[in-house]
Amino acid sequence: MDYPSVPQGQLIYAIGDIHGRSDLLALLLDKIAADAAQGKEAKRRTLIFLGDYIDRGHDSRRVVDMLLGALPQGFDAHFLKGNHEAIMLDFLDDPSFLGQWLANGADATFRSYG
């Protein structure tokens, strides 16, 4: 089996399913920064966030705040929309989606925003 390769001089970190766990996100970002520091020859460092930032965990608000401004220096960042963000956007367009969002952990997100 041939595995995809990363171009020389590039580090890519893919992060998925944070689900409101700002504590674990902070720990992971610290580990990524430490790992990247060991690869000093890397000319490009990229974080790819795979969605599902909100819901279920206790601190979706802080997760969003961290993603908007507390990422390690020297990284490009790309953000994909997960199904939890898609359900939230569905609700914002049509309140009848509230039940579906609540079934997927929206109550934790609501609590994190007060």
PDB file of C-alpha atoms in Angstrom:
ATOM      1  CA  MET A   1       0.000   0.000   0.000  1.00  0.00           C
ATOM      2  CA  ASP A   2       1.293   3.439  -0.908  1.00  0.00           C
ATOM      3  CA  TYR A   3       0.762   6.040   1.773  1.00  0.00           C
ATOM      4  CA  PRO A   4       0.415   9.722   0.956  1.00  0.00           C
ATOM      5  CA  SER A   5       3.560  11.701   1.516  1.00  0.00           C
ATOM      6  CA  VAL A   6       4.136  15.173   2.867  1.00  0.00           C
ATOM      7  CA  PRO A   7       6.381  17.444   0.820  1.00  0.00           C
ATOM      8  CA  GLN A   8       9.873  17.824   2.245  1.00  0.00           C
ATOM      9  CA  GLY A   9      10.182  20.784   4.575  1.00  0.00           C
ATOM     10  CA  GLN A  10       6.523  20.676   5.584  1.00  0.00           C
ATOM     11  CA  LEU A  11       4.815  19.533   8.779  1.00  0.00           C
ATOM     12  CA  ILE A  12       1.069  18.878   8.778  1.00  0.00           C
ATOM     13  CA  TYR A  13      -1.000  18.173  11.882  1.00  0.00           C
ATOM     14  CA  ALA A  14      -4.639  17.090  11.521  1.00  0.00           C
ATOM     15  CA  ILE A  15      -6.889  17.592  14.554  1.00  0.00           C
ATOM     16  CA  GLY A  16     -10.456  16.356  14.784  1.00  0.00           C
ATOM     17  CA  ASP A  17     -13.387  16.113  17.157  1.00  0.00           C
ATOM     18  CA  ILE A  18     -12.461  18.620  19.853  1.00  0.00           C
ATOM     19  CA  HIS A  19     -16.089  18.712  21.085  1.00  0.00           C
ATOM     20  CA  GLY A  20     -15.755  21.537  23.579  1.00  0.00           C
ATOM     21  CA  ARG A  21     -12.692  20.149  25.352  1.00  0.00           C
ATOM     22  CA  SER A  22     -10.547  23.269  25.604  1.00  0.00           C
ATOM     23  CA  ASP A  23      -8.359  21.575  28.207  1.00  0.00           C
ATOM     24  CA  LEU A  24      -7.377  18.797  25.814  1.00  0.00           C
ATOM     25  CA  LEU A  25      -7.016  21.220  22.906  1.00  0.00           C
ATOM     26  CA  ALA A  26      -4.565  23.349  24.921  1.00  0.00           C
ATOM     27  CA  LEU A  27      -2.538  20.265  25.832  1.00  0.00           C
ATOM     28  CA  LEU A  28      -2.505  19.061  22.224  1.00  0.00           C
ATOM     29  CA  LEU A  29      -1.455  22.450  20.850  1.00  0.00           C
ATOM     30  CA  ASP A  30       1.414  22.571  23.353  1.00  0.00           C
ATOM     31  CA  LYS A  31       2.556  19.110  22.232  1.00  0.00           C
ATOM     32  CA  ILE A  32       2.296  20.095  18.575  1.00  0.00           C
ATOM     33  CA  ALA A  33       4.357  23.245  19.170  1.00  0.00           C
ATOM     34  CA  ALA A  34       7.022  21.199  20.983  1.00  0.00           C
ATOM     35  CA  ASP A  35       7.075  18.595  18.223  1.00  0.00           C
ATOM     36  CA  ALA A  36       7.314  21.233  15.499  1.00  0.00           C
ATOM     37  CA  ALA A  37      10.197  22.924  17.333  1.00  0.00           C
ATOM     38  CA  GLN A  38      12.181  19.703  16.926  1.00  0.00           C
ATOM     39  CA  GLY A  39      11.607  19.861  13.162  1.00  0.00           C
ATOM     40  CA  LYS A  40      13.325  23.201  12.688  1.00  0.00           C
ATOM     41  CA  GLU A  41      14.065  22.437   9.049  1.00  0.00           C
ATOM     42  CA  ALA A  42      10.343  22.650   8.280  1.00  0.00           C
ATOM     43  CA  LYS A  43       9.664  25.722   6.190  1.00  0.00           C
ATOM     44  CA  ARG A  44       5.920  25.354   6.450  1.00  0.00           C
ATOM     45  CA  ARG A  45       3.858  24.208   9.420  1.00  0.00           C
ATOM     46  CA  THR A  46       0.164  23.574   8.951  1.00  0.00           C
ATOM     47  CA  LEU A  47      -2.698  22.776  11.311  1.00  0.00           C
ATOM     48  CA  ILE A  48      -5.786  21.253   9.721  1.00  0.00           C
ATOM     49  CA  PHE A  49      -8.813  21.212  12.000  1.00  0.00           C
ATOM     50  CA  LEU A  50     -11.338  18.605  10.899  1.00  0.00           C
ATOM     51  CA  GLY A  51     -14.469  20.045  12.495  1.00  0.00           C
ATOM     52  CA  ASP A  52     -16.632  19.186  15.491  1.00  0.00           C
ATOM     53  CA  TYR A  53     -15.273  21.998  17.638  1.00  0.00           C
ATOM     54  CA  ILE A  54     -18.454  22.430  19.678  1.00  0.00           C
ATOM     55  CA  ASP A  55     -20.977  20.401  21.685  1.00  0.00           C
ATOM     56  CA  ARG A  56     -20.691  17.676  24.317  1.00  0.00           C
ATOM     57  CA  GLY A  57     -17.657  19.060  26.184  1.00  0.00           C
ATOM     58  CA  HIS A  58     -17.916  21.705  28.880  1.00  0.00           C
ATOM     59  CA  ASP A  59     -16.146  24.612  27.165  1.00  0.00           C
ATOM     60  CA  SER A  60     -17.109  25.097  23.511  1.00  0.00           C
ATOM     61  CA  ARG A  61     -16.828  28.853  23.921  1.00  0.00           C
ATOM     62  CA  ARG A  62     -13.169  28.664  24.934  1.00  0.00           C
ATOM     63  CA  VAL A  63     -12.449  26.208  22.115  1.00  0.00           C
ATOM     64  CA  VAL A  64     -13.835  28.696  19.590  1.00  0.00           C
ATOM     65  CA  ASP A  65     -11.873  31.541  21.214  1.00  0.00           C
ATOM     66  CA  MET A  66      -8.674  29.476  21.099  1.00  0.00           C
ATOM     67  CA  LEU A  67      -9.161  28.596  17.446  1.00  0.00           C
ATOM     68  CA  LEU A  68      -9.749  32.242  16.620  1.00  0.00           C
ATOM     69  CA  GLY A  69      -6.635  33.530  18.320  1.00  0.00           C
ATOM     70  CA  ALA A  70      -4.539  31.236  20.488  1.00  0.00           C
ATOM     71  CA  LEU A  71      -2.846  28.972  17.963  1.00  0.00           C
ATOM     72  CA  PRO A  72       0.900  28.367  18.043  1.00  0.00           C
ATOM     73  CA  GLN A  73       3.012  30.982  16.250  1.00  0.00           C
ATOM     74  CA  GLY A  74       4.319  30.133  12.807  1.00  0.00           C
ATOM     75  CA  PHE A  75       1.527  27.801  11.718  1.00  0.00           C
ATOM     76  CA  ASP A  76      -0.915  28.096   8.854  1.00  0.00           C
ATOM     77  CA  ALA A  77      -4.370  26.944   9.928  1.00  0.00           C
ATOM     78  CA  HIS A  78      -7.272  25.537   7.934  1.00  0.00           C
ATOM     79  CA  PHE A  79     -10.689  24.833   9.420  1.00  0.00           C
ATOM     80  CA  LEU A  80     -13.244  22.369   8.090  1.00  0.00           C
ATOM     81  CA  LYS A  81     -16.879  22.263   9.133  1.00  0.00           C
ATOM     82  CA  GLY A  82     -17.948  19.171  11.034  1.00  0.00           C
ATOM     83  CA  ASN A  83     -21.432  17.775  11.419  1.00  0.00           C
ATOM     84  CA  HIS A  84     -21.897  19.585  14.752  1.00  0.00           C
ATOM     85  CA  GLU A  85     -21.201  22.960  13.151  1.00  0.00           C
ATOM     86  CA  ALA A  86     -23.462  22.001  10.238  1.00  0.00           C
ATOM     87  CA  ILE A  87     -26.328  21.186  12.620  1.00  0.00           C
ATOM     88  CA  MET A  88     -25.780  24.478  14.463  1.00  0.00           C
ATOM     89  CA  LEU A  89     -25.932  26.383  11.164  1.00  0.00           C
ATOM     90  CA  ASP A  90     -29.082  24.464  10.204  1.00  0.00           C
ATOM     91  CA  PHE A  91     -30.631  25.587  13.497  1.00  0.00           C
ATOM     92  CA  LEU A  92     -29.627  29.206  12.903  1.00  0.00           C
ATOM     93  CA  ASP A  93     -31.379  29.079   9.524  1.00  0.00           C
ATOM     94  CA  ASP A  94     -34.372  27.091  10.765  1.00  0.00           C
ATOM     95  CA  PRO A  95     -35.200  26.828  14.499  1.00  0.00           C
ATOM     96  CA  SER A  96     -36.998  23.524  13.888  1.00  0.00           C
ATOM     97  CA  PHE A  97     -33.520  21.921  13.941  1.00  0.00           C
ATOM     98  CA  LEU A  98     -33.195  22.635  17.676  1.00  0.00           C
ATOM     99  CA  GLY A  99     -34.180  19.093  18.656  1.00  0.00           C
ATOM    100  CA  GLN A 100     -31.567  17.598  16.376  1.00  0.00           C
ATOM    101  CA  TRP A 101     -28.904  19.933  17.707  1.00  0.00           C
ATOM    102  CA  LEU A 102     -29.861  19.219  21.333  1.00  0.00           C
ATOM    103  CA  ALA A 103     -29.636  15.486  20.614  1.00  0.00           C
ATOM    104  CA  ASN A 104     -26.047  16.095  19.527  1.00  0.00           C
ATOM    105  CA  GLY A 105     -24.879  17.995  22.609  1.00  0.00           C
ATOM    106  CA  ALA A 106     -25.961  21.602  22.052  1.00  0.00           C
ATOM    107  CA  ASP A 107     -26.907  21.988  25.709  1.00  0.00           C
ATOM    108  CA  ALA A 108     -23.206  21.926  26.641  1.00  0.00           C
ATOM    109  CA  THR A 109     -22.489  24.612  24.046  1.00  0.00           C
ATOM    110  CA  PHE A 110     -25.346  26.773  25.345  1.00  0.00           C
ATOM    111  CA  ARG A 111     -24.037  26.457  28.927  1.00  0.00           C
ATOM    112  CA  SER A 112     -20.522  27.445  27.871  1.00  0.00           C
ATOM    113  CA  TYR A 113     -21.866  30.716  26.466  1.00  0.00           C
ATOM    114  CA  GLY A 114     -23.933  31.390  29.584  1.00  0.00           C
TER     115      GLY A 114
END
